[in-house]
């Protein structure tokens, strides 16, 4: 039996987190010995972009080209994906955790009567039931969760598996879904999106600043460092509360939860609520002038000193090394 | 207008997370329970909208008797009455079924929840309730304004936000800066004691994905400090030792 993966696009490009979900599906299919991965992609997408989903592990792509689906209209996406999923006879649906993915997955769970687990961090165990490991308490613990329904939906956390890059082009088929007008009743009237930047929830490297940066006028050096690394910029909650940085950059318990390979925290004290958003990072670097800052306890590497001196030096050292 | 706000009873954000009974139960020793921070935003906005529309506001929790202190706090902050569905909240689907049933029975037109619980972090209950009731659901919602039956919202997306327009009835999973957290005042605390808190029994026992055991992440090794005059040494370590560059 096949495994279906719902992939998201942003402005005509398949999102990287979705490609990771495809690779998760591929690894799961290998583990269960079950068939192939079928990706379901929505909205206007070029033929090349669709076929390239194969490189991450999909054998086939069902493309629902209805251009009303270019935008993330939650109910319409849920209806379209449900129909594509049912057409394949598959029992497992995978998707990447995201703002749209979560909302669509929840509706799909009811439509398909499928058990849903979110924040999945590794491949399921299959002995003694279908047991999925999920991150809970905002990264402070894990739970083994047993899905008891025959249909299953897994919303995958970033970095649950490595993205596969060496697959072959996928076969693309068009699929037509019947979506009722009422699914489009709520209108997206405008979208504001940072352009040309690495998106924080998807970034492999994050450069994050706290109140120790003293003011928004000092963010230039963090942006320089981020650009040098191809990183996204983040911040602590007070920084976005005061309006130094936009809300979508706020990292932590009540903000974005990131899972980069490298998180660089500059002038952030490391309050437990901030750490809750970064504890899934592979490597944490802390720059803080206070040697007693709690963040050092959660860090892999640290420099005690003044950010205003260290950050420009770090940027220069990186530029020199590459 | 009848507004429903769904409240979780969760460990305070500074709690040390531990498990007992051979890692099958959350250890609540010494843990202080609070209204989920996202639910607190939902509650704060719900109080404002109730005041704006002159409607009523009900707070609901699916939980055992100990969650009543949390519901009382919601009453102190401004809910008019409360419902406790008397059961351990076994999984998101179990909770969603209870909320959907009592929301329908009560004829609520606006249902506000938090973006996610801070214990199981599902971010799923609002969407499930929406689908069960055939209502639109949106999350994470950072702005919500009512103009008659039109609801204007902003929803956070990766790297930005989306502006939306929908119609009542509707469900939203809330986050900041939808409203400022409200702190109960003395009058609120006094009046909360006499506001109605009804206990009802669950309407279904069906579950789909229950947690069976828990683990803590491996302890972190200690930090390696680099001298502030040796910044290039940090680059070398990140590249050659941590292999993250
Ligand atoms: C329910 C709840 C939820 C919360 N959610 C979040 C959340 O999601 N995210 C979050 O971040 N916070 C959250 N908080 C707030 C959190 O408790 C802290 O208040 C906050 O993280 C502190 O931000 P900060 O580290 O930027 O500021 P501060 O704690 O003020 O720390 C500033 C740091 O900068 C250092 N510094 C100062 N000058 C320099 C310099 N020149 N060079 C280097 N270092 C310098 C200082 O030594 C200090 O360590 C939450 C709080 C609550 C109660
Ligand atoms: C001590 C304790 C132990 C728990 N153990 C488990 C467990 O083992 N397994 C498990 O799955 N759950 C457990 N829960 C329940 C958990 O708190 C959630 O209620 C439930 O799991 C749904 O979580 P979610 O992360 O999917 O919710 P989300 O989808 O993240 O929640 C979104 C919103 O839905 C609403 N909501 C969610 N849950 C409730 C609720 N119970 N009552 C009212 N509104 C709610 C809130 O507004 C919330 O912000 C436990 C709760 C307590 C107090």
XYZ file of C-alpha atoms and ligand atoms in Angstrom:
673
model
C 0.000 0.000 0.000
C 1.195 3.524 -0.720
C 1.934 6.327 1.692
C 0.489 9.733 0.839
C 2.310 12.994 1.599
C 0.566 16.370 1.459
C 3.132 18.893 0.203
C 2.803 22.651 0.553
C 4.001 25.279 -1.840
C 4.962 28.891 -1.400
C 4.879 31.049 -4.528
C 5.283 28.113 -6.887
C 8.018 26.341 -4.950
C 7.535 23.202 -2.878
C 8.516 23.958 0.698
C 11.659 22.330 2.057
C 9.828 21.054 5.136
C 7.376 19.307 2.796
C 10.245 17.646 0.940
C 11.470 16.397 4.315
C 7.994 14.959 4.889
C 8.244 13.174 1.525
C 11.568 11.680 2.644
C 9.945 10.638 5.913
C 7.263 8.861 3.864
C 9.960 7.181 1.792
C 11.783 5.943 4.911
C 8.499 4.719 6.393
C 7.605 2.850 3.209
C 11.033 1.197 3.291
C 10.490 0.245 6.913
C 7.023 -1.241 6.442
C 7.861 -2.744 3.068
C 4.748 -1.001 1.801
C 4.642 0.355 -1.737
C 5.547 3.833 -2.839
C 5.149 7.435 -1.826
C 2.469 9.498 -3.539
C 2.752 13.250 -3.025
C -0.333 15.457 -3.283
C 0.441 19.007 -4.475
C -2.092 21.818 -4.768
C -2.373 24.928 -6.933
C -0.324 26.260 -9.837
C 3.032 24.517 -10.047
C 5.436 24.004 -12.945
C 5.937 20.474 -14.291
C 9.645 20.499 -13.306
C 8.913 21.527 -9.771
C 6.386 18.692 -9.460
C 8.675 16.039 -10.946
C 11.491 17.175 -8.623
C 9.448 16.012 -5.617
C 10.677 12.594 -6.755
C 14.215 13.484 -5.681
C 13.008 13.549 -2.076
C 11.460 10.099 -2.490
C 8.037 10.340 -4.156
C 7.286 7.882 -6.972
C 4.185 9.732 -8.049
C 2.668 13.189 -7.647
C -1.059 13.841 -7.765
C -1.428 17.438 -8.861
C -4.635 19.337 -8.175
C -4.009 22.384 -10.315
C -7.082 24.449 -9.261
C -5.509 27.886 -8.912
C -7.865 28.859 -6.103
C -5.667 26.518 -4.045
C -2.517 28.627 -4.536
C -3.483 30.327 -1.308
C -3.731 28.318 1.878
C -7.517 28.187 2.136
C -7.749 25.712 5.003
C -11.106 24.039 4.352
C -10.570 23.814 0.598
C -7.134 22.255 1.070
C -8.600 19.725 3.509
C -11.357 18.718 1.072
C -8.960 18.414 -1.871
C -6.382 16.372 0.041
C -9.074 14.090 1.499
C -10.308 13.202 -1.984
C -6.833 12.563 -3.357
C -5.965 10.444 -0.324
C -9.134 8.331 -0.618
C -8.485 7.769 -4.324
C -5.182 6.032 -3.549
C -6.574 3.572 -0.998
C -3.629 4.476 1.276
C -3.985 4.386 5.057
C -1.131 6.694 6.091
C -0.914 10.420 5.414
C 2.239 12.407 6.220
C 2.696 16.159 6.257
C 5.104 18.748 7.636
C 4.021 20.635 10.723
C 3.324 24.251 9.742
C 0.799 27.006 10.163
C -1.287 25.647 7.275
C -0.345 21.975 7.711
C -1.625 21.809 11.295
C -4.931 23.427 10.420
C -5.493 21.145 7.420
C -4.381 17.990 9.292
C -6.899 18.545 12.092
C -9.796 18.765 9.635
C -8.495 15.767 7.703
C -8.368 13.706 10.902
C -12.132 14.121 11.255
C -12.954 13.778 7.532
C -10.953 10.544 7.231
C -11.604 9.300 10.765
C -7.851 9.000 11.118
C -5.813 9.105 14.318
C -3.581 12.179 14.213
C -0.274 12.734 15.973
C 1.591 16.027 15.715
C 5.235 16.964 16.403
C 6.467 13.541 15.352
C 10.246 13.332 15.811
C 11.196 9.955 14.351
C 9.891 6.973 12.368
C 7.150 4.954 14.092
C 7.828 1.670 15.837
C 5.697 -1.078 14.420
C 6.060 -3.901 16.907
C 3.091 -4.063 19.300
C 1.002 -1.471 17.464
C 1.750 1.732 15.556
C 3.751 3.712 18.117
C 4.824 7.249 17.297
C 7.278 9.342 19.292
C 6.192 12.960 19.594
C 7.716 15.958 21.274
C 5.579 17.331 24.167
C 5.832 19.993 26.901
C 7.330 22.283 24.271
C 10.378 20.125 23.695
C 10.936 19.303 27.362
C 9.805 15.661 26.968
C 8.685 13.000 24.511
C 5.623 10.761 24.506
C 5.154 7.404 22.863
C 1.694 7.529 21.370
C -0.184 4.538 20.022
C -2.512 5.194 17.099
C -5.407 2.746 17.209
C -7.336 3.735 14.070
C -6.687 2.032 10.741
C -6.051 5.376 9.027
C -3.258 7.502 10.419
C -1.986 11.038 9.994
C 1.468 12.136 11.134
C 2.491 15.805 11.288
C 6.287 15.744 11.225
C 8.545 18.077 13.136
C 11.492 19.572 11.269
C 14.611 17.351 11.207
C 12.697 14.126 12.015
C 14.577 12.590 9.087
C 17.215 13.875 6.683
C 15.907 15.026 3.348
C 16.649 12.514 0.596
C 18.231 14.179 -2.410
C 19.073 11.320 -4.752
C 15.649 10.062 -5.873
C 14.522 10.045 -9.485
C 11.928 12.293 -11.092
C 8.385 11.493 -10.050
C 5.547 10.641 -12.399
C 3.053 13.506 -12.353
C -0.676 12.870 -12.755
C -3.386 15.458 -12.571
C -6.206 14.871 -10.145
C -9.442 16.780 -10.081
C -11.125 17.364 -6.766
C -14.662 18.626 -6.287
C -14.532 21.454 -3.804
C -17.732 23.140 -2.717
C -18.067 26.912 -2.771
C -18.614 26.917 0.979
C -15.040 25.712 1.462
C -13.947 29.017 -0.053
C -16.388 31.127 1.981
C -13.701 32.611 4.235
C -11.549 34.932 2.154
C -7.866 35.679 2.423
C -7.913 39.403 1.750
C -4.162 40.097 1.886
C -0.889 38.362 2.651
C 2.179 40.015 4.145
C 5.282 37.942 3.846
C 8.922 38.761 4.318
C 10.530 38.261 0.933
C 14.027 37.206 0.027
C 14.713 36.097 3.571
C 15.196 32.649 5.037
C 11.996 31.790 6.904
C 12.547 31.293 10.609
C 10.583 28.057 11.191
C 12.350 26.396 8.271
C 15.859 27.760 8.751
C 18.926 25.569 9.271
C 20.739 28.385 11.036
C 19.109 31.034 13.238
C 20.715 34.218 14.573
C 18.612 35.510 17.429
C 18.850 38.682 19.497
C 17.480 39.688 22.891
C 17.097 42.746 25.014
C 20.881 42.856 25.365
C 20.950 44.323 21.842
C 19.647 47.568 23.413
C 17.534 48.778 20.482
C 16.270 48.085 16.959
C 18.991 50.321 15.489
C 21.573 47.694 16.497
C 20.008 44.849 14.538
C 22.120 45.610 11.467
C 25.046 43.586 12.851
C 22.776 40.596 13.492
C 21.364 40.811 9.994
C 24.922 40.950 8.599
C 25.847 37.850 10.562
C 22.656 36.101 9.434
C 23.272 36.993 5.794
C 26.823 35.702 6.012
C 25.521 32.377 7.295
C 22.400 32.182 5.119
C 20.501 32.237 8.399
C 17.097 33.499 9.511
C 16.828 36.130 12.246
C 14.877 35.561 15.455
C 14.409 37.359 18.759
C 13.186 37.000 22.331
C 9.616 37.853 23.319
C 10.321 41.259 24.925
C 12.073 42.313 21.721
C 8.956 41.650 19.633
C 6.657 42.943 22.394
C 8.433 46.334 22.353
C 8.254 46.293 18.573
C 12.000 46.173 17.837
C 11.332 43.171 15.596
C 8.172 41.759 13.945
C 6.108 39.227 15.862
C 6.823 36.362 13.466
C 10.476 36.445 14.627
C 9.595 35.825 18.282
C 11.085 32.508 19.401
C 9.984 30.516 22.436
C 7.182 28.972 24.384
C 4.635 31.478 23.098
C 6.310 32.090 19.757
C 7.983 30.134 16.977
C 9.553 26.808 17.940
C 12.691 26.354 15.895
C 14.773 23.252 15.223
C 17.847 24.472 13.320
C 21.215 22.778 13.195
C 22.742 25.954 14.651
C 21.075 28.533 16.945
C 23.130 31.600 17.859
C 21.683 33.530 20.813
C 23.000 37.044 21.300
C 22.113 39.153 24.340
C 19.370 36.735 25.390
C 19.369 35.664 29.044
C 17.939 32.183 28.395
C 14.688 32.261 30.358
C 13.000 28.867 30.484
C 10.220 30.102 28.186
C 12.758 31.135 25.566
C 14.628 27.828 25.863
C 11.363 25.957 25.249
C 11.409 27.248 21.687
C 15.022 26.333 20.923
C 15.678 23.072 22.759
C 15.331 21.047 19.560
C 18.349 22.806 18.021
C 21.304 20.576 17.216
C 23.941 23.084 18.355
C 23.499 26.241 20.441
C 25.990 29.124 20.633
C 25.490 31.828 23.265
C 27.054 35.275 23.279
C 26.328 37.145 26.498
C 28.293 39.568 28.665
C 27.037 37.929 31.860
C 28.873 34.659 32.616
C 25.967 33.691 34.900
C 23.327 34.017 32.144
C 21.217 30.823 32.334
C 21.495 30.351 28.568
C 25.099 29.092 28.988
C 23.699 26.002 30.747
C 21.773 25.090 27.622
C 24.588 25.976 25.209
C 27.164 23.896 23.385
C 29.540 26.811 22.816
C 29.689 30.221 24.390
C 31.553 33.479 24.454
C 31.342 35.718 27.511
C 31.633 39.289 26.337
C 30.069 42.337 24.753
C 27.959 41.467 21.714
C 28.750 44.819 20.128
C 32.410 43.804 19.900
C 32.018 40.067 19.291
C 29.332 39.950 16.607
C 31.205 42.025 13.988
C 34.348 39.957 14.678
C 32.397 36.742 14.241
C 30.981 37.929 10.926
C 34.461 38.874 9.763
C 35.920 35.533 10.875
C 33.193 33.664 8.987
C 33.773 35.715 5.858
C 37.499 34.999 6.126
C 36.900 31.260 6.554
C 34.711 30.932 3.434
C -23.892 36.801 21.206
C -22.842 33.569 22.926
C -19.085 33.099 23.118
C -17.306 29.934 24.253
C -13.671 29.887 25.336
C -11.884 26.560 25.816
C -9.311 26.474 28.577
C -6.539 24.003 29.310
C -5.169 23.355 32.796
C -1.426 23.015 32.280
C 1.836 23.157 34.242
C 3.252 26.651 34.700
C 5.832 27.463 32.013
C 8.707 27.286 34.528
C 7.793 23.774 35.751
C 10.325 21.021 35.810
C 8.813 18.221 33.763
C 9.063 14.781 35.382
C 7.227 11.500 35.185
C 6.355 8.763 37.675
C 4.918 5.246 37.652
C 7.642 3.896 35.431
C 7.371 6.887 33.063
C 3.669 6.431 32.387
C 2.304 9.369 34.410
C 3.045 13.067 34.653
C 4.505 13.872 38.077
C 2.540 16.834 39.394
C 4.461 17.036 42.682
C 5.283 20.677 43.304
C 3.866 21.740 39.954
C 1.675 24.808 39.769
C -1.114 24.638 37.190
C -2.205 27.640 35.149
C -4.550 28.565 32.321
C -2.614 27.714 29.140
C -0.874 30.936 27.994
C -2.501 30.806 24.552
C -5.896 30.100 26.137
C -5.250 33.126 28.343
C -4.987 35.265 25.185
C -8.208 33.706 23.878
C -9.927 34.417 27.191
C -8.718 38.016 27.269
C -10.028 38.673 23.759
C -13.268 36.833 24.528
C -13.899 39.090 27.549
C -13.376 42.177 25.356
C -15.723 40.869 22.650
C -18.368 39.902 25.211
C -18.203 43.440 26.589
C -18.339 44.892 23.077
C -21.366 42.842 22.014
C -23.149 42.608 25.363
C -23.288 38.831 25.030
C -22.329 36.017 27.356
C -19.066 34.169 27.801
C -18.730 30.536 28.888
C -15.407 28.880 29.755
C -15.089 25.149 29.165
C -12.522 22.587 30.201
C -12.352 18.856 29.675
C -10.662 17.604 32.809
C -10.933 16.064 36.228
C -12.001 17.851 39.424
C -8.628 19.520 40.029
C -9.081 21.722 36.955
C -11.917 23.623 38.644
C -9.391 26.015 40.237
C -8.303 26.945 36.703
C -11.907 27.401 35.558
C -12.546 29.597 38.635
C -9.637 31.740 37.544
C -11.264 32.106 34.110
C -14.460 33.187 35.885
C -12.444 35.688 37.931
C -10.932 37.117 34.741
C -14.392 37.629 33.294
C -16.208 34.515 32.027
C -19.880 34.477 33.066
C -20.174 30.763 33.661
C -18.149 27.587 33.242
C -18.578 23.998 32.137
C -16.302 21.157 33.181
C -16.589 17.968 31.164
C -15.744 15.447 33.823
C -13.037 13.258 32.346
C -9.316 12.923 31.979
C -8.551 14.521 28.567
C -7.290 11.372 26.903
C -6.297 12.712 23.508
C -7.060 15.575 21.119
C -9.878 13.688 19.390
C -11.508 12.798 22.704
C -11.372 16.452 23.790
C -12.631 17.726 20.412
C -15.696 15.488 20.530
C -16.698 16.807 23.953
C -16.166 20.441 22.961
C -18.082 19.970 19.697
C -21.045 18.410 21.510
C -21.390 21.058 24.210
C -20.658 23.914 21.813
C -23.497 22.757 19.588
C -25.842 22.180 22.475
C -25.145 25.661 23.810
C -25.522 27.337 20.394
C -22.247 29.265 20.634
C -21.490 31.486 17.643
C -17.891 32.274 18.382
C -15.521 29.677 19.852
C -12.109 30.876 20.929
C -9.314 28.499 21.873
C -5.577 28.769 22.288
C -3.315 28.096 19.338
C -2.055 24.992 21.186
C -1.948 23.438 24.612
C 1.483 23.810 26.212
C 1.524 20.230 27.476
C 0.773 18.157 24.387
C 1.338 20.987 21.872
C -1.088 19.432 19.406
C -2.518 22.569 17.804
C -5.324 20.365 16.556
C -8.406 20.652 18.742
C -9.816 23.798 17.044
C -9.587 22.282 13.561
C -11.168 19.046 14.733
C -14.049 20.853 16.417
C -14.466 22.959 13.282
C -14.761 19.911 11.075
C -17.069 18.126 13.539
C -19.411 21.146 13.559
C -18.968 22.117 9.915
C -17.602 25.507 10.977
C -14.545 27.292 9.614
C -11.571 27.242 11.975
C -8.446 29.383 11.916
C -5.179 29.226 13.807
C -2.871 30.816 14.895
C -5.012 33.962 14.964
C -3.229 37.120 16.150
C -6.029 39.632 15.521
C -9.782 39.199 15.597
C -12.347 41.979 15.124
C -16.113 41.645 14.919
C -18.217 43.821 12.614
C -21.756 42.480 12.850
C -21.487 38.879 11.731
C -18.284 39.539 9.791
C -15.051 38.478 11.466
C -11.821 40.114 10.400
C -8.711 38.219 11.386
C -4.973 38.063 10.924
C -3.406 34.618 10.958
C 0.330 34.069 11.406
C 2.040 32.167 8.612
C 5.729 31.324 8.226
C 7.527 34.651 7.926
C 4.452 36.855 7.942
C 0.711 36.999 8.220
C -2.483 36.541 6.289
C -5.524 38.804 6.593
C -8.815 36.961 6.510
C -12.488 37.683 6.467
C -15.075 35.150 7.589
C -18.609 34.948 8.917
C -19.976 33.754 12.241
C -20.212 31.039 13.457
C -16.483 30.469 13.550
C -13.621 29.040 15.588
C -10.232 30.630 16.205
C -7.073 29.331 17.900
C -5.533 32.469 19.402
C -2.045 33.775 20.120
C -0.515 37.152 20.902
C -0.945 39.985 20.213
C -4.701 39.340 19.973
C -5.166 40.906 23.422
C -3.214 41.582 26.595
C -3.376 38.925 29.301
C -5.840 39.997 31.997
C -5.096 39.669 35.691
C -8.129 39.009 37.906
C -8.979 41.827 40.304
C -10.441 41.473 43.806
C -14.023 41.948 42.622
C -13.508 39.330 39.930
C -12.098 36.845 42.419
C -15.014 37.403 44.821
C -17.683 37.093 42.145
C -16.030 33.979 40.635
C -16.957 32.030 43.753
C -20.664 32.350 43.065
C -20.705 32.171 39.269
C -22.168 28.895 37.949
C -19.750 26.050 37.213
C -21.605 23.076 35.785
C -20.128 19.592 35.669
C -21.262 17.394 32.787
C -20.310 13.853 31.834
C -18.454 13.108 28.581
C -20.614 12.216 25.577
C -18.171 9.774 24.022
C -15.245 7.704 25.223
C -13.662 7.218 21.820
C -9.937 7.880 21.514
C -7.498 7.525 18.620
C -3.998 8.324 19.795
C -3.326 8.069 23.516
C 0.113 8.524 25.017
C 1.424 5.405 26.719
C 4.836 6.363 28.073
C 7.118 9.352 28.398
C 10.805 10.135 28.133
C 13.007 13.070 29.001
C 15.618 14.257 26.510
C 19.222 13.260 27.271
C 21.013 15.678 29.584
C 22.990 18.382 27.838
C 26.789 18.303 28.173
C 28.468 21.390 29.584
C 29.203 24.455 27.511
C 32.591 24.949 25.865
C 33.641 28.560 26.356
C 35.738 30.364 23.785
C 37.776 33.427 24.763
C 36.300 36.684 23.507
C 39.571 37.556 21.803
C 39.620 34.265 19.897
C 36.430 34.552 17.882
C 37.894 32.692 14.905
C 38.391 29.696 17.216
C 34.582 29.522 17.523
C 34.272 29.334 13.747
C 36.814 26.520 13.683
C 34.949 24.564 16.380
C 31.593 24.984 14.675
C 33.099 23.794 11.438
C 35.384 20.971 12.512
C 34.017 19.781 15.847
C 30.265 20.427 15.795
C 30.179 20.169 11.979
C 27.299 22.590 11.683
C 28.798 25.007 9.175
C 3.969 32.624 30.073
C 5.231 33.226 29.544
C 5.608 32.955 28.237
C 6.790 33.480 27.711
N 7.142 33.164 26.426
C 8.345 33.602 25.957
C 8.775 33.248 24.651
O 8.068 32.554 23.891
N 9.986 33.686 24.234
C 10.811 34.456 25.013
O 11.897 34.820 24.564
N 10.396 34.835 26.228
C 9.200 34.430 26.721
N 8.811 34.838 27.968
C 9.637 35.861 28.673
C 10.845 35.295 29.378
O 10.471 34.894 30.676
C 11.970 36.355 29.486
O 11.461 37.490 30.139
C 12.543 36.786 28.149
O 12.891 35.655 27.360
C 13.777 37.643 28.368
O 14.216 38.182 27.142
P 15.734 38.583 26.914
O 16.598 37.438 27.203
O 15.815 39.230 25.570
O 15.947 39.763 27.972
P 16.716 39.792 29.345
O 16.273 38.719 30.247
O 16.635 41.186 29.819
O 18.209 39.443 28.969
C 19.073 40.263 28.262
C 20.420 39.577 28.256
O 21.324 40.333 27.475
C 22.604 40.326 28.102
N 23.319 41.510 27.629
C 23.081 42.818 27.925
N 23.936 43.616 27.260
C 24.745 42.807 26.535
C 25.818 43.032 25.651
N 26.265 44.273 25.369
N 26.419 41.967 25.073
C 25.991 40.682 25.346
N 24.976 40.441 26.186
C 24.351 41.475 26.756
C 22.305 40.323 29.578
O 23.396 39.795 30.300
C 21.067 39.440 29.648
O 21.413 38.084 29.856
C 7.609 34.322 28.508
C 7.229 34.599 29.821
C 6.059 34.065 30.348
C 5.701 34.365 31.767
C -2.235 16.213 34.250
C -2.666 16.099 32.810
C -2.227 15.021 32.061
C -2.586 14.900 30.722
N -2.165 13.809 30.034
C -2.523 13.654 28.751
C -2.152 12.501 28.025
O -1.590 11.565 28.557
N -2.451 12.446 26.706
C -3.114 13.447 26.095
O -3.308 13.380 24.869
N -3.536 14.507 26.763
C -3.259 14.643 28.084
N -3.680 15.737 28.773
C -4.592 16.647 28.097
C -4.004 17.769 27.311
O -3.848 18.832 28.242
C -4.962 18.256 26.243
O -6.150 18.667 26.826
C -5.319 17.279 25.157
O -4.344 16.325 24.970
C -5.449 18.002 23.851
O -4.149 18.442 23.595
P -3.648 19.045 22.278
O -2.237 19.358 22.524
O -3.999 18.245 21.109
O -4.511 20.352 22.237
P -4.360 21.537 21.200
O -4.940 21.097 19.942
O -2.928 21.941 21.206
O -5.226 22.559 21.932
C -5.725 23.706 21.226
C -6.732 24.378 22.093
O -7.833 23.509 22.324
C -8.373 23.738 23.606
N -8.241 22.540 24.440
C -7.327 21.539 24.339
N -7.493 20.656 25.331
C -8.545 21.087 26.070
C -9.190 20.611 27.227
N -8.793 19.491 27.849
N -10.241 21.303 27.704
C -10.652 22.440 27.101
N -10.060 22.951 26.023
C -9.026 22.282 25.504
C -7.560 24.880 24.203
O -8.174 26.089 23.900
C -6.239 24.730 23.477
O -5.480 25.913 23.475
C -3.388 15.883 30.117
C -3.837 16.964 30.873
C -3.516 17.067 32.220
C -4.046 18.214 33.008
